[in-house]
Coordinates of C-alpha atoms in Angstrom, one line a residue:
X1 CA -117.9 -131.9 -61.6
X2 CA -118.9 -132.9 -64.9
X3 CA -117.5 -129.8 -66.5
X4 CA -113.7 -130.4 -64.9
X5 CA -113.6 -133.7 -65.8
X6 CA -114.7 -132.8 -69.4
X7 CA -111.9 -129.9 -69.9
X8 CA -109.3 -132.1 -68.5
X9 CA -110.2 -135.1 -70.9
X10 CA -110.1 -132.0 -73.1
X11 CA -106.3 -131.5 -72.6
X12 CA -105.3 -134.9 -73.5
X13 CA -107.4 -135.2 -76.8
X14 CA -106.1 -132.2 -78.0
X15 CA -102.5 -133.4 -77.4
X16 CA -102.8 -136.5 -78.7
X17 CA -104.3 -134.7 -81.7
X18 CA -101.8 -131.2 -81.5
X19 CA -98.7 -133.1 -80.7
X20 CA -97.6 -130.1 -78.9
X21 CA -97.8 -128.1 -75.0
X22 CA -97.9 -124.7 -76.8
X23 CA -100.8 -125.9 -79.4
X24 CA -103.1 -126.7 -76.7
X25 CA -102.8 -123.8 -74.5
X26 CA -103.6 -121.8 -77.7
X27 CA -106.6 -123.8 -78.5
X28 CA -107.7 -123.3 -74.6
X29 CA -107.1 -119.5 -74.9
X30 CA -108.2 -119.0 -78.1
X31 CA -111.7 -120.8 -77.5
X32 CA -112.0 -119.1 -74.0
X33 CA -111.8 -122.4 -72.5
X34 CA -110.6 -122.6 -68.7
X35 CA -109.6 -124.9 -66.2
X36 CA -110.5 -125.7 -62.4
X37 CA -108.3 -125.6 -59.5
X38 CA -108.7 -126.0 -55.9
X39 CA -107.4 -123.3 -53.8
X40 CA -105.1 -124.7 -51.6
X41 CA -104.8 -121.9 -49.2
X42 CA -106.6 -119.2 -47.6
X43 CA -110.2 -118.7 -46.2
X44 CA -112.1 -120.6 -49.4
X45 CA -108.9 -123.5 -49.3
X46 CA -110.5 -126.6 -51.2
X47 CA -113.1 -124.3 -53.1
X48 CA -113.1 -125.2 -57.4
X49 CA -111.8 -121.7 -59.0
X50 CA -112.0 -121.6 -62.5
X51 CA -109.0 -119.7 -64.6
X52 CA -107.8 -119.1 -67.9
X53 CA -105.2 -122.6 -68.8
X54 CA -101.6 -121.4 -68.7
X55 CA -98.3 -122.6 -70.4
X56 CA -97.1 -124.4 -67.2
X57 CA -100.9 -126.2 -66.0
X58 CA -101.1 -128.0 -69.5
X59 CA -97.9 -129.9 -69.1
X60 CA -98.6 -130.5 -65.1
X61 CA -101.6 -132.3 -66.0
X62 CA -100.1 -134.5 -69.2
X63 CA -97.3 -135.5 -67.0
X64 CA -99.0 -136.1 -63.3
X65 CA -99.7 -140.0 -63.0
X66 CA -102.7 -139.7 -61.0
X67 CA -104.3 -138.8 -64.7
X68 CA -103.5 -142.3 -66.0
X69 CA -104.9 -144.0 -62.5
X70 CA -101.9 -144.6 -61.2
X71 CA -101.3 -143.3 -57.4
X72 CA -97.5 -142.1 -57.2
X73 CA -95.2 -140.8 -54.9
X74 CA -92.3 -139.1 -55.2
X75 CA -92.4 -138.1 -58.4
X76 CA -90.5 -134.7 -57.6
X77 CA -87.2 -134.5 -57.1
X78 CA -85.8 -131.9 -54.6
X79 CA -82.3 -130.4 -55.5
X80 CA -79.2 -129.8 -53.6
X81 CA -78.0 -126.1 -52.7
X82 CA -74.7 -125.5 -54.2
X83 CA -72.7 -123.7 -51.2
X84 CA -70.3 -122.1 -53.4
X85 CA -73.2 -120.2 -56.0
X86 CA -76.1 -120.5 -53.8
X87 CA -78.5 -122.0 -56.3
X88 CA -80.3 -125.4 -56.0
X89 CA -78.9 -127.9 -58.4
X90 CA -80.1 -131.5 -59.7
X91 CA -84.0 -130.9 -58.7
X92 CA -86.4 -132.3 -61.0
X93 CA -90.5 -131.3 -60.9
X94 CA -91.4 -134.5 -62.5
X95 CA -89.3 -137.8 -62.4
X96 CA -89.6 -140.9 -65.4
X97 CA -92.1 -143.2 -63.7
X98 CA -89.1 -145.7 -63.5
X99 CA -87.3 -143.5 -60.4
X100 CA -90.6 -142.8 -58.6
X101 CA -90.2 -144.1 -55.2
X102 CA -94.0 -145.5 -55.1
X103 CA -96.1 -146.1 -58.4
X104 CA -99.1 -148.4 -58.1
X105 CA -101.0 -148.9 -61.2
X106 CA -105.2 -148.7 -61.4
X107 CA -105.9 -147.5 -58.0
X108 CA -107.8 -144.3 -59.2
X109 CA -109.9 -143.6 -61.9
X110 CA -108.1 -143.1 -65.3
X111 CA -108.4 -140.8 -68.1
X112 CA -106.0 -142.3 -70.3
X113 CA -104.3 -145.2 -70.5
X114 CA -101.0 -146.3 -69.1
X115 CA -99.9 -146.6 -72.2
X116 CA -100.9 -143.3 -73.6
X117 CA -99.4 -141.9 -70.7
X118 CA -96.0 -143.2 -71.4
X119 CA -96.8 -142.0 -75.3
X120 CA -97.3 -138.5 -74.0
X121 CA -93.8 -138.7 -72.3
X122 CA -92.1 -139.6 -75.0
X123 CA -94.1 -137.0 -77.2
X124 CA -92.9 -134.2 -74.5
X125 CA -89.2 -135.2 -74.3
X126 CA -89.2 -135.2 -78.1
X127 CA -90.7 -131.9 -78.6
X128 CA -87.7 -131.0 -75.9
X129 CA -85.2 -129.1 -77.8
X130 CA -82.4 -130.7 -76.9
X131 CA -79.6 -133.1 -78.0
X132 CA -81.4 -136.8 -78.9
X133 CA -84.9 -135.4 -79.5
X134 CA -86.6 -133.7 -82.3
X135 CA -88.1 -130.9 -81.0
X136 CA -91.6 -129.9 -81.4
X137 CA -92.1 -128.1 -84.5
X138 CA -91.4 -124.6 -84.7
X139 CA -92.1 -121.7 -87.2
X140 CA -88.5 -121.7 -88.7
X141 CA -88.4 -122.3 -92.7
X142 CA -86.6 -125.6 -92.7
X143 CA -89.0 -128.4 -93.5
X144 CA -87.4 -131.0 -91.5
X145 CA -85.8 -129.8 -88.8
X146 CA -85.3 -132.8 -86.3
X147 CA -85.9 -135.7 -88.8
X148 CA -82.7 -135.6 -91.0
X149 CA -80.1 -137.7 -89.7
X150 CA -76.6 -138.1 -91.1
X151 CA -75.9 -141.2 -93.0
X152 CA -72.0 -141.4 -92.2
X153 CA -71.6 -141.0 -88.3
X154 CA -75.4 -141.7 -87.6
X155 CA -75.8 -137.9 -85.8
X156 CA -79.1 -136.0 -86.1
X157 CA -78.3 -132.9 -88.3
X158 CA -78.7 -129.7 -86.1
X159 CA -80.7 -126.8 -88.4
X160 CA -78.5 -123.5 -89.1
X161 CA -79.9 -120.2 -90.3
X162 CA -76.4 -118.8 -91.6
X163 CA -75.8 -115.0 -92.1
X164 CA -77.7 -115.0 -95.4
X165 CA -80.9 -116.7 -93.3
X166 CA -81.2 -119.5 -95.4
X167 CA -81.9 -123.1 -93.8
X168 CA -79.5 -125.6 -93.7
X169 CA -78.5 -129.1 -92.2
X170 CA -75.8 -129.6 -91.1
X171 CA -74.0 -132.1 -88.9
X172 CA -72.4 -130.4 -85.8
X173 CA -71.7 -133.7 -83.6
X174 CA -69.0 -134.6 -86.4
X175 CA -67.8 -131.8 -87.3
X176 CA -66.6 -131.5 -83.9
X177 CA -65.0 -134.5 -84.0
X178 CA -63.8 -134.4 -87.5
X179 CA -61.6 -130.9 -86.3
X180 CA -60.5 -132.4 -83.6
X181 CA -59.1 -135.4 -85.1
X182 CA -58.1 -133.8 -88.7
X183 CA -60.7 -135.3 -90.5
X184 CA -62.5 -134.7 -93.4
X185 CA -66.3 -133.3 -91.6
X186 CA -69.4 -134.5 -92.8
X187 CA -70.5 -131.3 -94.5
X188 CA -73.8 -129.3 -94.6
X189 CA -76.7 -128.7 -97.5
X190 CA -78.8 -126.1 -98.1
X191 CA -82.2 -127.2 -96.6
X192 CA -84.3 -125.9 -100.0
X193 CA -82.4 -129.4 -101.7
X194 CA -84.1 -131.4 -99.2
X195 CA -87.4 -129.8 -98.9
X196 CA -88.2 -129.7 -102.3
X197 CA -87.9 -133.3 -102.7
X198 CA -89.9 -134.2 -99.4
X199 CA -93.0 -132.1 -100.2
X200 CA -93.0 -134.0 -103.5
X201 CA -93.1 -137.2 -102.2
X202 CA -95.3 -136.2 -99.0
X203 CA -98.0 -134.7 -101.4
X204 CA -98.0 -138.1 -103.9
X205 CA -98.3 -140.3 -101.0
X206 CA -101.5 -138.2 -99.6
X207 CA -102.5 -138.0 -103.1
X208 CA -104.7 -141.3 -102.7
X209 CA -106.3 -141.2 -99.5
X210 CA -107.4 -137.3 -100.7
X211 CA -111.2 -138.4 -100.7
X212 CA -111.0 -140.1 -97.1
X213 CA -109.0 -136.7 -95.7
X214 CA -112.4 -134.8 -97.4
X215 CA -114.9 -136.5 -95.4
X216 CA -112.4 -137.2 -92.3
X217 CA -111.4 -133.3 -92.1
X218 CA -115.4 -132.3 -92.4
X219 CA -116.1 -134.9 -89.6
X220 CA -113.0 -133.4 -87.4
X221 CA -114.5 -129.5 -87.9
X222 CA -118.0 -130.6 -87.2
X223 CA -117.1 -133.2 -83.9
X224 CA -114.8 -130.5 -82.8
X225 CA -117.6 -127.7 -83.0
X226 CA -119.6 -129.6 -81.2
X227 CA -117.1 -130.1 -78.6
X228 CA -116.3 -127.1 -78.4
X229 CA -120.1 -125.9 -77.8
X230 CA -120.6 -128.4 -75.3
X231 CA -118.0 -127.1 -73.3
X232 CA -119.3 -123.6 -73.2
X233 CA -123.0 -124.9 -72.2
X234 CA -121.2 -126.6 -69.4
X235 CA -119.5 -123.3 -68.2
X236 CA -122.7 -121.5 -69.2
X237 CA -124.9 -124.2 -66.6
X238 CA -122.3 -123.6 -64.4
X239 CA -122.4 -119.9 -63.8
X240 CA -126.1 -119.6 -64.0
X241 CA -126.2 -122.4 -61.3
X242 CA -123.8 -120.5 -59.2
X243 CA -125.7 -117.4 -59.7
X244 CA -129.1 -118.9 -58.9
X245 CA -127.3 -120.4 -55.6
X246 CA -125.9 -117.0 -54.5
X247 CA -129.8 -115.2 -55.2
X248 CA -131.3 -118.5 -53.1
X249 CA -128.7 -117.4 -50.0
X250 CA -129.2 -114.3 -50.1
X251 CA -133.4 -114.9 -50.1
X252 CA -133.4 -116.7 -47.6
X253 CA -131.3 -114.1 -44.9
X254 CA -133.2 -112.8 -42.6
X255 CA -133.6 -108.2 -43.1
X256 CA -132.2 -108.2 -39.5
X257 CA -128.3 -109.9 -40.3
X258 CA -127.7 -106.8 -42.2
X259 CA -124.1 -107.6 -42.6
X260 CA -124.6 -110.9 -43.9
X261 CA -127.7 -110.1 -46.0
X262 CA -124.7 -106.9 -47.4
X263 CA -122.1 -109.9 -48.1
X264 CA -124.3 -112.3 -50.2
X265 CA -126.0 -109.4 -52.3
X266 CA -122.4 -108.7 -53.2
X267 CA -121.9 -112.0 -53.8
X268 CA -125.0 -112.4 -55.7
X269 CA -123.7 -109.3 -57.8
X270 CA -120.1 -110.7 -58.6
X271 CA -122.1 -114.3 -59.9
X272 CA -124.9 -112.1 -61.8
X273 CA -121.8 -110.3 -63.4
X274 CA -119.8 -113.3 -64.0
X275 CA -122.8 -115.0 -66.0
X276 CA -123.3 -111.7 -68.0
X277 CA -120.0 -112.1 -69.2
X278 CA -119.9 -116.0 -69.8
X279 CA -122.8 -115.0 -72.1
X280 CA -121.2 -112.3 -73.9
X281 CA -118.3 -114.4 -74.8
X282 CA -119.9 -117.1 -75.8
X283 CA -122.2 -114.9 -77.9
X284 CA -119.0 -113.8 -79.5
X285 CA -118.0 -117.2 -79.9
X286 CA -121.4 -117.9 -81.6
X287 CA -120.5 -115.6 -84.3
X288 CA -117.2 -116.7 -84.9
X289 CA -117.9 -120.4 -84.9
X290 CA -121.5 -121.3 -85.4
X291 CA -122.9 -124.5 -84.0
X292 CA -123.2 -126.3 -87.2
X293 CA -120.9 -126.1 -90.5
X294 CA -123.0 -124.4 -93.7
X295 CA -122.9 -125.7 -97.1
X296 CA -120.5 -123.7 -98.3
X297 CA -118.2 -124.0 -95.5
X298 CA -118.5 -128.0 -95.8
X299 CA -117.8 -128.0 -99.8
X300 CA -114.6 -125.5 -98.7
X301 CA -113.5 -128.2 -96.2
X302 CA -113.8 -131.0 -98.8
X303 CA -112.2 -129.4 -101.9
X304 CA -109.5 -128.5 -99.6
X305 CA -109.0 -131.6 -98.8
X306 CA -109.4 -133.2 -102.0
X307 CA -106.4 -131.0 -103.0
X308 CA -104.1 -131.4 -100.7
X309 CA -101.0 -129.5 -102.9
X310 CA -103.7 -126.5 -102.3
X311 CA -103.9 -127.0 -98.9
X312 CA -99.8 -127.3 -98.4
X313 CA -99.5 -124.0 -100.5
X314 CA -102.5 -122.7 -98.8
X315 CA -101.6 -119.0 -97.6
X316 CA -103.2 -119.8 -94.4
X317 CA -101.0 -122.9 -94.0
X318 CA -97.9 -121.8 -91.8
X319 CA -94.5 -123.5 -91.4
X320 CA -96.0 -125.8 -88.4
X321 CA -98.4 -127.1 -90.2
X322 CA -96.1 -128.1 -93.1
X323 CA -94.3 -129.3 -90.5
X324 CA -96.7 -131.7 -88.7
X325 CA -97.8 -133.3 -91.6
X326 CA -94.5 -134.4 -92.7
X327 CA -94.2 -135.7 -89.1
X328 CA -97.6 -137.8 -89.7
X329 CA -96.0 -140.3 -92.8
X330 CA -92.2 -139.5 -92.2
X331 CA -89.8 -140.9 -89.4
X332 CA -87.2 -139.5 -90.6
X333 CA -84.6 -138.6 -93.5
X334 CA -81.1 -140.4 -93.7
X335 CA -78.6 -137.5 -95.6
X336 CA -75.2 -139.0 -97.4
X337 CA -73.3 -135.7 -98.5
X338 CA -70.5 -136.1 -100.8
X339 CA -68.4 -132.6 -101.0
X340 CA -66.8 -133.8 -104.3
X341 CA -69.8 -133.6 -106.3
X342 CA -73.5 -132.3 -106.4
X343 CA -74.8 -135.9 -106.1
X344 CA -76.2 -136.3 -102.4
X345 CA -78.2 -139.6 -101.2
X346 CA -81.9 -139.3 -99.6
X347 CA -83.4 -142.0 -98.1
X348 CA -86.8 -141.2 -96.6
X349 CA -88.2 -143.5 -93.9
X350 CA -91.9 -143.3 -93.6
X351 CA -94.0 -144.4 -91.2
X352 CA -94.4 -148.3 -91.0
X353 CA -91.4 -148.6 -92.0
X354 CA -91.1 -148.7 -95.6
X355 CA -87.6 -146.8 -97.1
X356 CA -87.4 -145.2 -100.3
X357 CA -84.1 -144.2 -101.9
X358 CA -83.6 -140.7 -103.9
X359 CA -80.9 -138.6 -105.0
X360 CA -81.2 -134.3 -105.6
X361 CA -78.5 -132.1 -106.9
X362 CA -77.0 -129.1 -104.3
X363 CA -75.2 -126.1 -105.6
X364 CA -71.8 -126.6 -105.7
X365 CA -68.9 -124.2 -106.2
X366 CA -66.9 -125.7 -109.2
X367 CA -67.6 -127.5 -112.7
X368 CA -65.5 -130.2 -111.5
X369 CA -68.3 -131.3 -109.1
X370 CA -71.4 -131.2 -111.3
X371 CA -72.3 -134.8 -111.8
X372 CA -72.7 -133.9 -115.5
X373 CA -69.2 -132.3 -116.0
X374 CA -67.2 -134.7 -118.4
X375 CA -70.6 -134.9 -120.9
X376 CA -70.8 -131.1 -120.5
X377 CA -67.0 -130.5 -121.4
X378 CA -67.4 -133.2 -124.1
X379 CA -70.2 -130.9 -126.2
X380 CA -68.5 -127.8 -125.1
X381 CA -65.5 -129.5 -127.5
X382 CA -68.1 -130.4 -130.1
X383 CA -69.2 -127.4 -130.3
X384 CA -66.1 -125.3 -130.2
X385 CA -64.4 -127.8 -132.8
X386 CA -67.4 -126.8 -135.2
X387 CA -66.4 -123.4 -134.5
X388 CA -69.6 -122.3 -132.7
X389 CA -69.4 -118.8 -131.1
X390 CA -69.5 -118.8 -127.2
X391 CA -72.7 -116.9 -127.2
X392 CA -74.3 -120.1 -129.5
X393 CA -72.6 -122.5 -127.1
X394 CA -73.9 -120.8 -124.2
X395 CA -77.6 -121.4 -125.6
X396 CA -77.0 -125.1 -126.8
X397 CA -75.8 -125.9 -123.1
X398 CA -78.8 -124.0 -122.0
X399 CA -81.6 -125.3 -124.2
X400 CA -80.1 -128.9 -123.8
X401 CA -80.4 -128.9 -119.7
X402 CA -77.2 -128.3 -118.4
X403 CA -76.9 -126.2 -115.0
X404 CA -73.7 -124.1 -114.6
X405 CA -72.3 -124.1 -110.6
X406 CA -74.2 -122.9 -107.7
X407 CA -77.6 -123.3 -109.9
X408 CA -76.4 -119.6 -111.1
X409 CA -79.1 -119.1 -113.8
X410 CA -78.1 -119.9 -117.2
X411 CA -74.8 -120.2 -118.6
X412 CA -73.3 -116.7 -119.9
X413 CA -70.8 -115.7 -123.2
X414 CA -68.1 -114.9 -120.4
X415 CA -68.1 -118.1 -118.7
X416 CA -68.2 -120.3 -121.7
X417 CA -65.0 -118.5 -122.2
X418 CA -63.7 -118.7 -118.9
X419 CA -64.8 -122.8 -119.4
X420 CA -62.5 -122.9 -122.7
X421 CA -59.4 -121.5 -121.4
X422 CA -60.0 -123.8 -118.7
X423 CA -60.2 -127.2 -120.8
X424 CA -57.3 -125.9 -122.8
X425 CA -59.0 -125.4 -125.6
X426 CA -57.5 -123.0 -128.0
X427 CA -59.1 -120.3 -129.9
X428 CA -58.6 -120.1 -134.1
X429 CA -56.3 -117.7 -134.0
X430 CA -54.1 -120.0 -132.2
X431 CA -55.1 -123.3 -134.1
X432 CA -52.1 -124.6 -136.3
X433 CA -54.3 -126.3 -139.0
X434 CA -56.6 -123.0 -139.3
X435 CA -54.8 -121.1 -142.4
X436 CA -54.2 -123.1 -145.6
X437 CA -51.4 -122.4 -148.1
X438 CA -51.1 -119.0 -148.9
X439 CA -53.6 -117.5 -146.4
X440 CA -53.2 -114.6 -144.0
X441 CA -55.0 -113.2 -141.2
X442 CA -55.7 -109.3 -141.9
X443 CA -53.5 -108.1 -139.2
X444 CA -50.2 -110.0 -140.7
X445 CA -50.9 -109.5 -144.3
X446 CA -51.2 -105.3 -143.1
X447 CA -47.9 -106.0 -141.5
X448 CA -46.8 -107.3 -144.6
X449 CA -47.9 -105.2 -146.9
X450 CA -47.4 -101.9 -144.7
X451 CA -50.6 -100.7 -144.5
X452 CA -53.4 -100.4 -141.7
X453 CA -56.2 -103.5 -141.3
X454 CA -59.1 -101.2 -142.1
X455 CA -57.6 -100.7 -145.7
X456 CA -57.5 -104.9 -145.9
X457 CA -61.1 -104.5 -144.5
X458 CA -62.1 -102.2 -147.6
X459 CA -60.9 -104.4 -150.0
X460 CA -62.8 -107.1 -148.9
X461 CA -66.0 -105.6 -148.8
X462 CA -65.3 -104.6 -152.5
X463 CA -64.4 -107.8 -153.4
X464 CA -60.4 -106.9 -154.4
X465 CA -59.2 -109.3 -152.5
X466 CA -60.0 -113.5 -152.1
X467 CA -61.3 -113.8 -148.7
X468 CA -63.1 -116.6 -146.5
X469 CA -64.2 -116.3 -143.3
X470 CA -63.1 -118.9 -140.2
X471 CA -65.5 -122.0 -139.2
X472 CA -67.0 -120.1 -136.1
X473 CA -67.6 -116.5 -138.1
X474 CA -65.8 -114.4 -136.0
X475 CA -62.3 -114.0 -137.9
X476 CA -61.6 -113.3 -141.8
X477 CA -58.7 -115.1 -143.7
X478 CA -57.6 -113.6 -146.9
X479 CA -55.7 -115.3 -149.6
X480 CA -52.2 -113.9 -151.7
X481 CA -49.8 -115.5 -153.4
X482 CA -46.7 -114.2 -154.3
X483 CA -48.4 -112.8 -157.6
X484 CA -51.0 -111.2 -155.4
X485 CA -48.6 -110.0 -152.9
X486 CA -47.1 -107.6 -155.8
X487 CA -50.6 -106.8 -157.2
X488 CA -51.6 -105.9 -153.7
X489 CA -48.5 -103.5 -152.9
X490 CA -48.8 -101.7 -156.0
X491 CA -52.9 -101.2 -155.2
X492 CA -51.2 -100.3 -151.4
X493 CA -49.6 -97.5 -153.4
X494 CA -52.4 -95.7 -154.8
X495 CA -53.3 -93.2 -151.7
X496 CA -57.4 -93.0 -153.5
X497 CA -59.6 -95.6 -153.9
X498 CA -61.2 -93.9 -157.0
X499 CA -58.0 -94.0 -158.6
X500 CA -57.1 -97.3 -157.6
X501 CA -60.7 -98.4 -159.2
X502 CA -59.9 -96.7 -162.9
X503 CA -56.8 -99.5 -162.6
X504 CA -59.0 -103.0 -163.2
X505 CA -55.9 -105.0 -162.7
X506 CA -55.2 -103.6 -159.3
X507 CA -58.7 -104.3 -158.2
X508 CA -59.6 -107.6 -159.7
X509 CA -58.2 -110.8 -157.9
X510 CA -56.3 -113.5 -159.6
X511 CA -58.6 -116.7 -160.5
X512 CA -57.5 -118.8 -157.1
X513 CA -57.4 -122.6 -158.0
X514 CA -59.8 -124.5 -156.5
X515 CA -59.1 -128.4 -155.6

């Protein structure tokens, strides 16, 4: 019938649009669609039966031949019976059309093309999940899983959800290998590096052909509307024909067959019911998708499309559909890790063939490995020569770009620290060149003098004593000579400071010779 033929052309536009078993049966459930079968047993065997589409009918009819006109036989496989377990090995429901033992092309008519046929295959083996193919895409966070490929042993890079559930690529084939052997493995990179840089380059290349994807995604929602609707007047057409068929037999029965006259009322009931509920649904449907697109729901559509960074950050856009549109204008990525440093190599190859080269920064454990170390480690020296605190060198490396390991936030007082001790640079206190003649830290010239800091501390804020303070700010040098020395002891003598200050010349430096 004109119905069957239209839901089974059905199932291959959808696929070739979907790109994905699962996708279609949804949009066949979701829409109420069904499909028709002939019984093949029983008392009605041959008779059309209509049922909802299932998860295993879909991928029957994308991969029979018959669908592409092609009459075929042997296309299953039977498997052997292990003797020892008891369960049938090596059997196959559907063999490559190259190990069919008959296939004879354009004896029956088509509704695809040969050669879409053999596209569909290759679409269903790579949505396999399984080693060599891509997989179909799922609902999983990473942005590429199946396209990124290793650039040193040539492996696909198998997606890992570690124990802290973030994505990750990583290269299991040669790792394997690489333990095996002692080598040095390939390595893995946080999958957020990657993505980031993909849905940049994916939304700038859509960015031009955002006025055609307006008018092409408004013609998509009306064409498929109408599809859609012409389906359900087919199935509507179909049970009101059925129902007027069944009322027809049982008019025409003569009052006397009883039984018979008993068997098609009932029949007439179950096809009067059945049309009562085809109507219902399709009511329902009729509220949930009308016929025709309004106004506003066309200008949605088109400023949608117009912005398509809206539409990828859309909260009604899921992982899939991030996913498939990547798949539309990328082939795949090529991945060079280098564990030494944050550097990593991106090639991206888009569809047509054209390659364009990148490089993004991962976290990485250690300064040594940031591809800015030596210039950091060069103004951390700058800095610390001029005697900045590490508080101010902290902001200076923040303000001025750098990124401390493992994109931790900003650098922090503590691990500017930690970062001096480690370049061996040593603090004032320990700098050879940082007292002049004559000068004293507090804490020796207490030792000298036999008193307690805070008392050195006291006469500096009063002024008794000539004082400077160290290039960063942080430490106070005071100056004494040997006359000040014995000025200073006999002012160390005086146990009160109000006593001290009725002696002027114990509290009223020397004139200190300046240069």
């Amino acid at each position: 019938t004109g119905l069957l033929r239209s839901h089974v052309q059905l199932v291959f536009e959808k696929f070739s649009e979907l790109r994905s078993v699962y996708a279609v049966f949804r949009y066949f459930t979701v829409n109420g669609l069904r499909l028709g079968f002939r019984r093949r047993c029983g008392d009605r065997i041959g008779e059309l039966e209509w049922r909802p589409a299932s998860a295993a009918r879909i991928p029957a009819i994308l991969r029979h031949p018959f669908y592409a006109g092609a009459y075929a036989h042997g296309f299953h496989r039977p498997g052997k019976k292990n003797p020892v377990t008891g369960v049938t090995e090596g059997g196959k429901w559907f063999v490559p059309p190259n190990e069919m033992q008959v296939l004879i092309h354009d004896r029956l008519p088509a509704y695809i093309s040969w050669e879409q046929y053999l596209e569909n295959q290759k679409q269903l083996k790579e949505n396999r999940a399984m080693k060599g193919s891509r997989g179909a895409p799922r609902r999983g966070e990473a942005l590429l899983a199946g396209l990124v490929v290793c650039g040193k042993c040539g492996y696909h890079m198998s997606t890992r959800y570690p124990g802290d559930k973030k994505p990750c690529y990583q290269c299991n084939e040669y790792y394997t290998e690489a333990v095996a052997e002692l080598r040095e493995p390939c390595g893995r990179i946080a999958a957020a590096t990657i993505d980031d840089l993909i849905t940049r380059e994916v939304l700038r290349a859509l960015e031009p052909a955002a006025l055609e994807l307006s008018l092409q995604a408004i013609e998509n929602v009306e064409r498929d509307r109408k599809r859609l609707h012409d389906q359900w007047h087919q199935q509507l057409e179909r049970v009101q024909q059925e129902s007027a068929r069944a009322e027809r037999q049982y008019q025409l029965t003569e009052p006397e067959n009883r039984l018979v006259a008993r068997t098609l009322e009932a029949r007439w009931e179950n096809a009067l019911k059945r049309q009562r509920e085809t109507e219902e649904e399709y009511n329902r449907f009729l509220t949930q998708q009308p016929a025709t697109l309004s106004s506003d729901e066309r200008h949605h559509i088109g400023a949608l499309a117009e912005n398509v960074s809206q539409v990828w950050n859309a909260e009604g856009t899921s992982a899939i559909d991030r996913k498939q549109i990547v798949r539309c204008v990328v082939e795949r990525v090529i991945l060079v890790t280098d564990r030494t440093t944050e550097l990593n190599e991106v090639t991206i190859i888009w569809k047509g063939g054209m390659e364009t080269k990148h490089e993004v920064s991962r976290p990485v454990g250690s300064f040594e490995q940031l591809k800015d170390y030596r210039k950091m480690a060069e103004r951390i020296r700058e800095l610390h020569a001029e005697g900045f605190h590490h508080f101010q060198i902290a902001d200076t490396l923040n303000r001025e770009g750098f990124v401390p390991p493992r994109r931790r936030g900003k650098f922090t007082k503590g691990g500017i620290g930690d970062l001096i001790r480690r370049l061996g640079l040593a603090g004032e206190l320990f700098q050879e060149n940082t007292l002049k003649q004559n000068e004293w830290w507090i804490s020796d010239l207490a030792k000298e003098l036999g008193v307690i800091a805070v008392k050195i501390h006291y006469w500096v804020k009063h002024g008794w004593i000539h004082h400077r303070r160290t290039p960063s700010g942080k430490h106070l040098i005071v100056w004494a000579d040997q006359e000040e020395l014995h000025r200073l002891r006999q002012l160390a003598d005086k146990k009160s400071s109000w006593f001290a200050a009725k002696h002027p010349e114990l509290v009223i430096p020397k004139k200190r010779r300046t240069r």
